[in-house]
Amino acid sequence: GSADSVDLSLLQQTQTATLAGTSAPAVSDAALRQVAKEANVEVFSLVHPTESNQYTGINIYLDEIGLLKRLPLNTRATDFAKRAGYEPPPQFYGDVFLGRVRKLPSSGGAAAGKPIQQHQSFVLGPDTDMNGAPWLKQAPTDNLEYQMEMNRITGRSNEQQPSVDGTDGKAKQEESFSWTQTEEELEVSVILPSKDVTSKQLDVKFRPQTLHVSCQGDVLAALHLFERVDVDGCTWTIDRSSKDEKPKLVATLEKMESALWPRIKD
């Protein structure tokens, strides 16, 4: 896809989070499109080279702005990362390629500079078997060994990845609702207009990529979702657990693809 087909709002969301609390000026749409235009292949280290695996790593090669191009989620690639020990696993978008790379000492010794990277065969079938590939069974141990060595070198303890919106039990507050998510489900909470609202006064419509909530004709929430949900797996209820606050409509939506979303709305 071209730079004109990227979702600029996602790129703006990233740069806003990065610049939060600084005096740096906002980045223009033209500058963001130029970033997208110059995007290239990103390399994600699925298995880090270590002494135990003879310094042979496995890489995922992907479009570095696949998310911004709104390419489809690649749940199989995410599953590879999860089995390799990444928790939570990163999300990948669009087609990816896997490759095996071995790091060898440079011919001139340590003083000669960077090690030589030697690309090795990666065979469809034996190496892509999610349940039987030897490298994948060993991957969590290899990655832990690498992390421990990095911690020793840098003096840092394990650093966790930043949490995704709506995860870790922390609700993400939006203009007219709040939400949480797991890889499998979304939970959307909408405050109702009064304490005596009944279920018969509410109209809740689930569609593959929309959620619409109204009360006696007044729209309370109208969402076009980031990805599709399974309508048959969606339910709602009224939460009256708080005596001091208005009740909430709580809608639970089952995702079609198991993955964490960077945001709830498209």
mmCIF file of C-alpha atoms in Angstrom:
data_model
loop_
_atom_site.group_PDB
_atom_site.id
_atom_site.type_symbol
_atom_site.label_atom_id
_atom_site.label_comp_id
_atom_site.label_asym_id
_atom_site.label_seq_id
_atom_site.Cartn_x
_atom_site.Cartn_y
_atom_site.Cartn_z
ATOM 1 C CA GLY A 1 0.000 0.000 0.000
ATOM 2 C CA SER A 2 1.042 3.607 -0.525
ATOM 3 C CA ALA A 3 1.583 6.304 2.057
ATOM 4 C CA ASP A 4 -1.842 7.700 1.098
ATOM 5 C CA SER A 5 -3.549 4.517 2.338
ATOM 6 C CA VAL A 6 -2.212 4.570 5.898
ATOM 7 C CA ASP A 7 -4.345 5.259 8.970
ATOM 8 C CA LEU A 8 -2.854 8.587 10.079
ATOM 9 C CA SER A 9 -4.844 8.609 13.304
ATOM 10 C CA LEU A 10 -2.878 5.597 14.544
ATOM 11 C CA LEU A 11 0.410 7.285 13.681
ATOM 12 C CA GLN A 12 -0.753 10.482 15.396
ATOM 13 C CA GLN A 13 -1.757 8.454 18.452
ATOM 14 C CA THR A 14 1.761 7.011 18.642
ATOM 15 C CA GLN A 15 3.548 10.340 18.285
ATOM 16 C CA THR A 16 1.193 12.005 20.784
ATOM 17 C CA ALA A 17 2.041 9.358 23.383
ATOM 18 C CA THR A 18 5.742 9.724 22.603
ATOM 19 C CA LEU A 19 5.730 13.530 22.934
ATOM 20 C CA ALA A 20 3.402 13.706 25.949
ATOM 21 C CA GLY A 21 4.724 16.054 28.615
ATOM 22 C CA THR A 22 7.242 17.720 26.296
ATOM 23 C CA SER A 23 7.245 21.094 24.576
ATOM 24 C CA ALA A 24 7.895 19.567 21.162
ATOM 25 C CA PRO A 25 5.571 20.882 18.411
ATOM 26 C CA ALA A 26 2.888 18.669 16.889
ATOM 27 C CA VAL A 27 3.910 16.750 13.775
ATOM 28 C CA SER A 28 1.990 17.655 10.611
ATOM 29 C CA ASP A 29 0.004 15.170 8.508
ATOM 30 C CA ALA A 30 2.448 15.772 5.636
ATOM 31 C CA ALA A 31 5.385 14.780 7.847
ATOM 32 C CA LEU A 32 3.559 11.674 9.046
ATOM 33 C CA ARG A 33 2.826 10.649 5.442
ATOM 34 C CA GLN A 34 6.505 11.092 4.594
ATOM 35 C CA VAL A 35 7.404 8.734 7.460
ATOM 36 C CA ALA A 36 4.957 6.176 6.055
ATOM 37 C CA LYS A 37 6.332 6.644 2.526
ATOM 38 C CA GLU A 38 9.862 5.862 3.674
ATOM 39 C CA ALA A 39 8.829 2.810 5.713
ATOM 40 C CA ASN A 40 10.597 -0.464 5.008
ATOM 41 C CA VAL A 41 10.894 -4.022 6.244
ATOM 42 C CA GLU A 42 11.109 -4.435 10.013
ATOM 43 C CA VAL A 43 13.039 -7.292 11.593
ATOM 44 C CA PHE A 44 11.651 -8.766 14.809
ATOM 45 C CA SER A 45 13.925 -11.139 16.705
ATOM 46 C CA LEU A 46 11.694 -14.103 17.483
ATOM 47 C CA VAL A 47 14.568 -16.146 18.945
ATOM 48 C CA HIS A 48 17.706 -14.315 20.053
ATOM 49 C CA PRO A 49 21.110 -15.826 19.215
ATOM 50 C CA THR A 50 22.696 -17.321 22.342
ATOM 51 C CA GLU A 51 25.518 -19.656 23.241
ATOM 52 C CA SER A 52 22.993 -22.459 23.776
ATOM 53 C CA ASN A 53 21.659 -22.273 20.204
ATOM 54 C CA GLN A 54 25.141 -21.720 18.707
ATOM 55 C CA TYR A 55 24.237 -18.086 18.088
ATOM 56 C CA THR A 56 21.511 -19.042 15.656
ATOM 57 C CA GLY A 57 18.439 -16.837 15.809
ATOM 58 C CA ILE A 58 15.029 -16.812 14.141
ATOM 59 C CA ASN A 59 13.718 -13.539 12.723
ATOM 60 C CA ILE A 60 10.295 -12.388 11.584
ATOM 61 C CA TYR A 61 10.381 -9.995 8.628
ATOM 62 C CA LEU A 62 7.328 -7.755 8.305
ATOM 63 C CA ASP A 63 5.988 -4.494 6.932
ATOM 64 C CA GLU A 64 6.912 -1.995 9.657
ATOM 65 C CA ILE A 65 3.743 0.065 9.103
ATOM 66 C CA GLY A 66 1.367 -2.857 8.546
ATOM 67 C CA LEU A 67 -0.858 -1.609 11.376
ATOM 68 C CA LEU A 68 -1.082 1.869 9.847
ATOM 69 C CA LYS A 69 -1.977 0.373 6.470
ATOM 70 C CA ARG A 70 -4.754 -1.526 8.246
ATOM 71 C CA LEU A 71 -3.411 -4.860 7.015
ATOM 72 C CA PRO A 72 -5.176 -7.865 8.593
ATOM 73 C CA LEU A 73 -3.952 -9.306 11.862
ATOM 74 C CA ASN A 74 -1.563 -12.204 11.413
ATOM 75 C CA THR A 75 -2.605 -14.341 14.364
ATOM 76 C CA ARG A 76 -0.299 -17.222 13.395
ATOM 77 C CA ALA A 77 2.756 -14.953 13.654
ATOM 78 C CA THR A 78 1.529 -13.745 17.050
ATOM 79 C CA ASP A 79 1.117 -17.371 18.136
ATOM 80 C CA PHE A 80 4.733 -18.074 17.162
ATOM 81 C CA ALA A 81 5.833 -15.159 19.379
ATOM 82 C CA LYS A 82 3.711 -16.379 22.284
ATOM 83 C CA ARG A 83 5.198 -19.863 22.058
ATOM 84 C CA ALA A 84 8.660 -18.307 21.898
ATOM 85 C CA GLY A 85 8.081 -16.805 25.341
ATOM 86 C CA TYR A 86 6.824 -13.282 24.605
ATOM 87 C CA GLU A 87 4.076 -12.354 27.075
ATOM 88 C CA PRO A 88 2.116 -10.457 26.029
ATOM 89 C CA PRO A 89 3.061 -11.349 22.455
ATOM 90 C CA PRO A 90 3.358 -8.501 19.931
ATOM 91 C CA GLN A 91 0.737 -8.126 17.221
ATOM 92 C CA PHE A 92 1.748 -8.533 13.568
ATOM 93 C CA TYR A 93 -0.162 -7.217 10.573
ATOM 94 C CA GLY A 94 -0.058 -8.508 7.010
ATOM 95 C CA ASP A 95 2.172 -11.203 5.545
ATOM 96 C CA VAL A 96 5.397 -12.050 7.357
ATOM 97 C CA PHE A 97 8.428 -14.179 6.560
ATOM 98 C CA LEU A 98 10.504 -16.262 8.952
ATOM 99 C CA GLY A 99 14.238 -16.749 8.530
ATOM 100 C CA ARG A 100 17.156 -18.347 10.365
ATOM 101 C CA VAL A 101 20.340 -16.323 10.866
ATOM 102 C CA ARG A 102 23.586 -17.417 12.498
ATOM 103 C CA LYS A 103 26.081 -14.903 13.854
ATOM 104 C CA LEU A 104 29.683 -15.888 13.178
ATOM 105 C CA PRO A 105 32.873 -14.167 14.380
ATOM 106 C CA SER A 106 34.413 -11.886 11.769
ATOM 107 C CA SER A 107 37.348 -13.436 9.921
ATOM 108 C CA GLY A 108 39.749 -10.911 11.402
ATOM 109 C CA GLY A 109 38.844 -11.661 14.997
ATOM 110 C CA ALA A 110 37.207 -9.425 17.574
ATOM 111 C CA ALA A 111 39.211 -6.382 16.517
ATOM 112 C CA ALA A 112 37.874 -6.600 12.962
ATOM 113 C CA GLY A 113 34.416 -5.388 13.947
ATOM 114 C CA LYS A 114 30.884 -6.765 13.777
ATOM 115 C CA PRO A 115 30.205 -10.497 13.491
ATOM 116 C CA ILE A 116 29.165 -11.931 10.134
ATOM 117 C CA GLN A 117 25.496 -12.852 9.695
ATOM 118 C CA GLN A 118 24.981 -16.078 7.784
ATOM 119 C CA HIS A 119 21.479 -16.825 6.494
ATOM 120 C CA GLN A 120 20.562 -20.475 6.823
ATOM 121 C CA SER A 121 17.732 -22.590 5.449
ATOM 122 C CA PHE A 122 14.307 -22.421 7.063
ATOM 123 C CA VAL A 123 12.195 -25.307 5.791
ATOM 124 C CA LEU A 124 8.436 -25.130 5.339
ATOM 125 C CA GLY A 125 6.971 -27.995 7.350
ATOM 126 C CA PRO A 126 9.644 -29.115 9.840
ATOM 127 C CA ASP A 127 10.535 -25.542 10.803
ATOM 128 C CA THR A 128 6.997 -24.119 10.668
ATOM 129 C CA ASP A 129 5.288 -26.868 12.680
ATOM 130 C CA MET A 130 3.793 -25.013 15.622
ATOM 131 C CA ASN A 131 3.858 -28.125 17.805
ATOM 132 C CA GLY A 132 6.966 -29.987 16.639
ATOM 133 C CA ALA A 133 9.630 -27.555 15.420
ATOM 134 C CA PRO A 134 12.731 -28.123 17.643
ATOM 135 C CA TRP A 135 13.763 -24.450 17.528
ATOM 136 C CA LEU A 136 10.336 -23.360 18.804
ATOM 137 C CA LYS A 137 10.401 -25.810 21.713
ATOM 138 C CA GLN A 138 13.784 -24.385 22.738
ATOM 139 C CA ALA A 139 12.844 -20.734 22.045
ATOM 140 C CA PRO A 140 11.578 -19.696 25.521
ATOM 141 C CA THR A 141 14.792 -20.974 27.146
ATOM 142 C CA ASP A 142 16.972 -19.247 24.525
ATOM 143 C CA ASN A 143 15.164 -15.938 24.940
ATOM 144 C CA LEU A 144 15.362 -16.140 28.730
ATOM 145 C CA GLU A 145 19.091 -16.819 28.512
ATOM 146 C CA TYR A 146 19.484 -13.784 26.229
ATOM 147 C CA GLN A 147 17.429 -11.543 28.548
ATOM 148 C CA MET A 148 19.414 -12.620 31.593
ATOM 149 C CA GLU A 149 22.688 -11.875 29.798
ATOM 150 C CA MET A 150 21.402 -8.434 28.705
ATOM 151 C CA ASN A 151 20.332 -7.715 32.287
ATOM 152 C CA ARG A 152 23.785 -8.714 33.520
ATOM 153 C CA ILE A 153 25.519 -6.470 30.981
ATOM 154 C CA THR A 154 23.269 -3.438 31.489
ATOM 155 C CA GLY A 155 22.632 -3.889 35.213
ATOM 156 C CA ARG A 156 18.890 -3.702 34.635
ATOM 157 C CA SER A 157 16.183 -5.968 35.937
ATOM 158 C CA ASN A 158 13.566 -7.406 33.585
ATOM 159 C CA GLU A 159 11.745 -4.599 31.833
ATOM 160 C CA GLN A 160 8.136 -5.218 30.963
ATOM 161 C CA GLN A 161 6.551 -4.074 27.716
ATOM 162 C CA PRO A 162 4.212 -1.072 28.104
ATOM 163 C CA SER A 163 0.645 -2.223 28.649
ATOM 164 C CA VAL A 164 -1.922 -1.928 25.861
ATOM 165 C CA ASP A 165 -5.001 0.254 26.430
ATOM 166 C CA GLY A 166 -7.752 -1.561 28.301
ATOM 167 C CA THR A 167 -5.520 -4.336 29.650
ATOM 168 C CA ASP A 168 -4.235 -5.300 33.105
ATOM 169 C CA GLY A 169 -7.725 -4.696 34.511
ATOM 170 C CA LYS A 170 -7.405 -0.934 33.897
ATOM 171 C CA ALA A 171 -10.416 0.554 32.130
ATOM 172 C CA LYS A 172 -9.722 2.957 29.266
ATOM 173 C CA GLN A 173 -12.020 5.983 29.610
ATOM 174 C CA GLU A 174 -13.542 7.380 26.429
ATOM 175 C CA GLU A 175 -15.979 10.268 25.907
ATOM 176 C CA SER A 176 -19.210 8.378 26.625
ATOM 177 C CA PHE A 177 -18.039 4.960 27.837
ATOM 178 C CA SER A 178 -15.111 2.974 29.245
ATOM 179 C CA TRP A 179 -13.693 -0.372 28.160
ATOM 180 C CA THR A 180 -11.330 -3.188 29.010
ATOM 181 C CA GLN A 181 -10.060 -6.053 26.896
ATOM 182 C CA THR A 182 -8.373 -9.414 26.843
ATOM 183 C CA GLU A 183 -7.154 -11.159 23.714
ATOM 184 C CA GLU A 184 -10.550 -12.877 23.436
ATOM 185 C CA GLU A 185 -13.082 -10.268 24.623
ATOM 186 C CA LEU A 186 -14.023 -6.617 24.971
ATOM 187 C CA GLU A 187 -16.071 -5.262 27.856
ATOM 188 C CA VAL A 188 -17.739 -1.900 27.245
ATOM 189 C CA SER A 189 -19.400 0.019 30.106
ATOM 190 C CA VAL A 190 -21.923 2.772 29.387
ATOM 191 C CA ILE A 191 -23.364 4.896 32.221
ATOM 192 C CA LEU A 192 -27.166 4.947 32.071
ATOM 193 C CA PRO A 193 -29.122 8.219 32.408
ATOM 194 C CA SER A 194 -30.943 7.366 35.657
ATOM 195 C CA LYS A 195 -31.100 4.808 38.467
ATOM 196 C CA ASP A 196 -34.538 3.555 37.481
ATOM 197 C CA VAL A 197 -33.726 2.616 33.872
ATOM 198 C CA THR A 198 -35.074 -0.823 32.958
ATOM 199 C CA SER A 199 -33.849 -3.294 30.371
ATOM 200 C CA LYS A 200 -37.030 -2.761 28.331
ATOM 201 C CA GLN A 201 -36.071 0.884 27.838
ATOM 202 C CA LEU A 202 -32.725 -0.043 26.356
ATOM 203 C CA ASP A 203 -31.938 -0.963 22.762
ATOM 204 C CA VAL A 204 -28.588 -2.691 22.267
ATOM 205 C CA LYS A 205 -27.540 -3.686 18.750
ATOM 206 C CA PHE A 206 -24.483 -5.848 18.034
ATOM 207 C CA ARG A 207 -23.136 -5.983 14.472
ATOM 208 C CA PRO A 208 -19.893 -7.576 13.184
ATOM 209 C CA GLN A 209 -18.041 -4.266 13.582
ATOM 210 C CA THR A 210 -20.449 -1.943 15.414
ATOM 211 C CA LEU A 211 -22.030 -1.520 18.831
ATOM 212 C CA HIS A 212 -25.068 0.759 19.246
ATOM 213 C CA VAL A 213 -26.679 1.540 22.619
ATOM 214 C CA SER A 214 -29.727 3.765 23.076
ATOM 215 C CA CYS A 215 -32.261 4.469 25.827
ATOM 216 C CA GLN A 216 -35.778 5.452 24.813
ATOM 217 C CA GLY A 217 -34.490 6.827 21.532
ATOM 218 C CA ASP A 218 -31.465 8.692 22.966
ATOM 219 C CA VAL A 219 -28.138 7.373 21.686
ATOM 220 C CA LEU A 220 -25.738 6.584 24.533
ATOM 221 C CA ALA A 221 -22.944 4.992 22.509
ATOM 222 C CA ALA A 222 -22.377 4.325 18.803
ATOM 223 C CA LEU A 223 -19.079 2.600 18.046
ATOM 224 C CA HIS A 224 -17.489 1.439 14.833
ATOM 225 C CA LEU A 225 -15.077 -1.133 16.232
ATOM 226 C CA PHE A 226 -11.398 -1.514 15.379
ATOM 227 C CA GLU A 227 -11.882 -5.153 14.311
ATOM 228 C CA ARG A 228 -14.757 -7.588 13.914
ATOM 229 C CA VAL A 229 -16.599 -9.373 16.723
ATOM 230 C CA ASP A 230 -18.673 -12.558 16.841
ATOM 231 C CA VAL A 231 -22.241 -11.292 17.168
ATOM 232 C CA ASP A 232 -23.432 -14.646 18.521
ATOM 233 C CA GLY A 233 -20.927 -14.343 21.368
ATOM 234 C CA CYS A 234 -22.003 -10.839 22.463
ATOM 235 C CA THR A 235 -24.163 -10.208 25.554
ATOM 236 C CA TRP A 236 -25.141 -7.314 27.815
ATOM 237 C CA THR A 237 -26.435 -6.734 31.336
ATOM 238 C CA ILE A 238 -27.192 -3.870 33.730
ATOM 239 C CA ASP A 239 -24.742 -3.378 36.611
ATOM 240 C CA ARG A 240 -26.437 -1.848 39.684
ATOM 241 C CA SER A 241 -23.699 -2.791 42.158
ATOM 242 C CA SER A 242 -22.964 0.821 43.158
ATOM 243 C CA LYS A 243 -25.704 2.404 45.306
ATOM 244 C CA ASP A 244 -24.197 5.892 45.033
ATOM 245 C CA GLU A 245 -23.750 5.988 41.262
ATOM 246 C CA LYS A 246 -25.958 5.545 38.221
ATOM 247 C CA PRO A 247 -26.191 1.991 36.893
ATOM 248 C CA LYS A 248 -24.089 0.926 33.918
ATOM 249 C CA LEU A 249 -24.863 -1.141 30.882
ATOM 250 C CA VAL A 250 -22.033 -3.653 30.511
ATOM 251 C CA ALA A 251 -21.635 -5.197 27.052
ATOM 252 C CA THR A 252 -19.329 -8.146 26.517
ATOM 253 C CA LEU A 253 -18.165 -8.714 22.943
ATOM 254 C CA GLU A 254 -16.289 -11.765 21.713
ATOM 255 C CA LYS A 255 -13.513 -10.972 19.227
ATOM 256 C CA MET A 256 -13.392 -12.857 15.931
ATOM 257 C CA GLU A 257 -9.586 -12.988 16.122
ATOM 258 C CA SER A 258 -7.771 -13.429 19.432
ATOM 259 C CA ALA A 259 -5.579 -10.331 19.722
ATOM 260 C CA LEU A 260 -5.156 -7.154 21.758
ATOM 261 C CA TRP A 261 -6.420 -4.083 19.922
ATOM 262 C CA PRO A 262 -4.393 -0.825 19.975
ATOM 263 C CA ARG A 263 -7.722 1.020 20.365
ATOM 264 C CA ILE A 264 -11.412 0.166 20.410
ATOM 265 C CA LYS A 265 -12.731 2.456 17.667
ATOM 266 C CA ASP A 266 -11.949 2.300 13.959
#
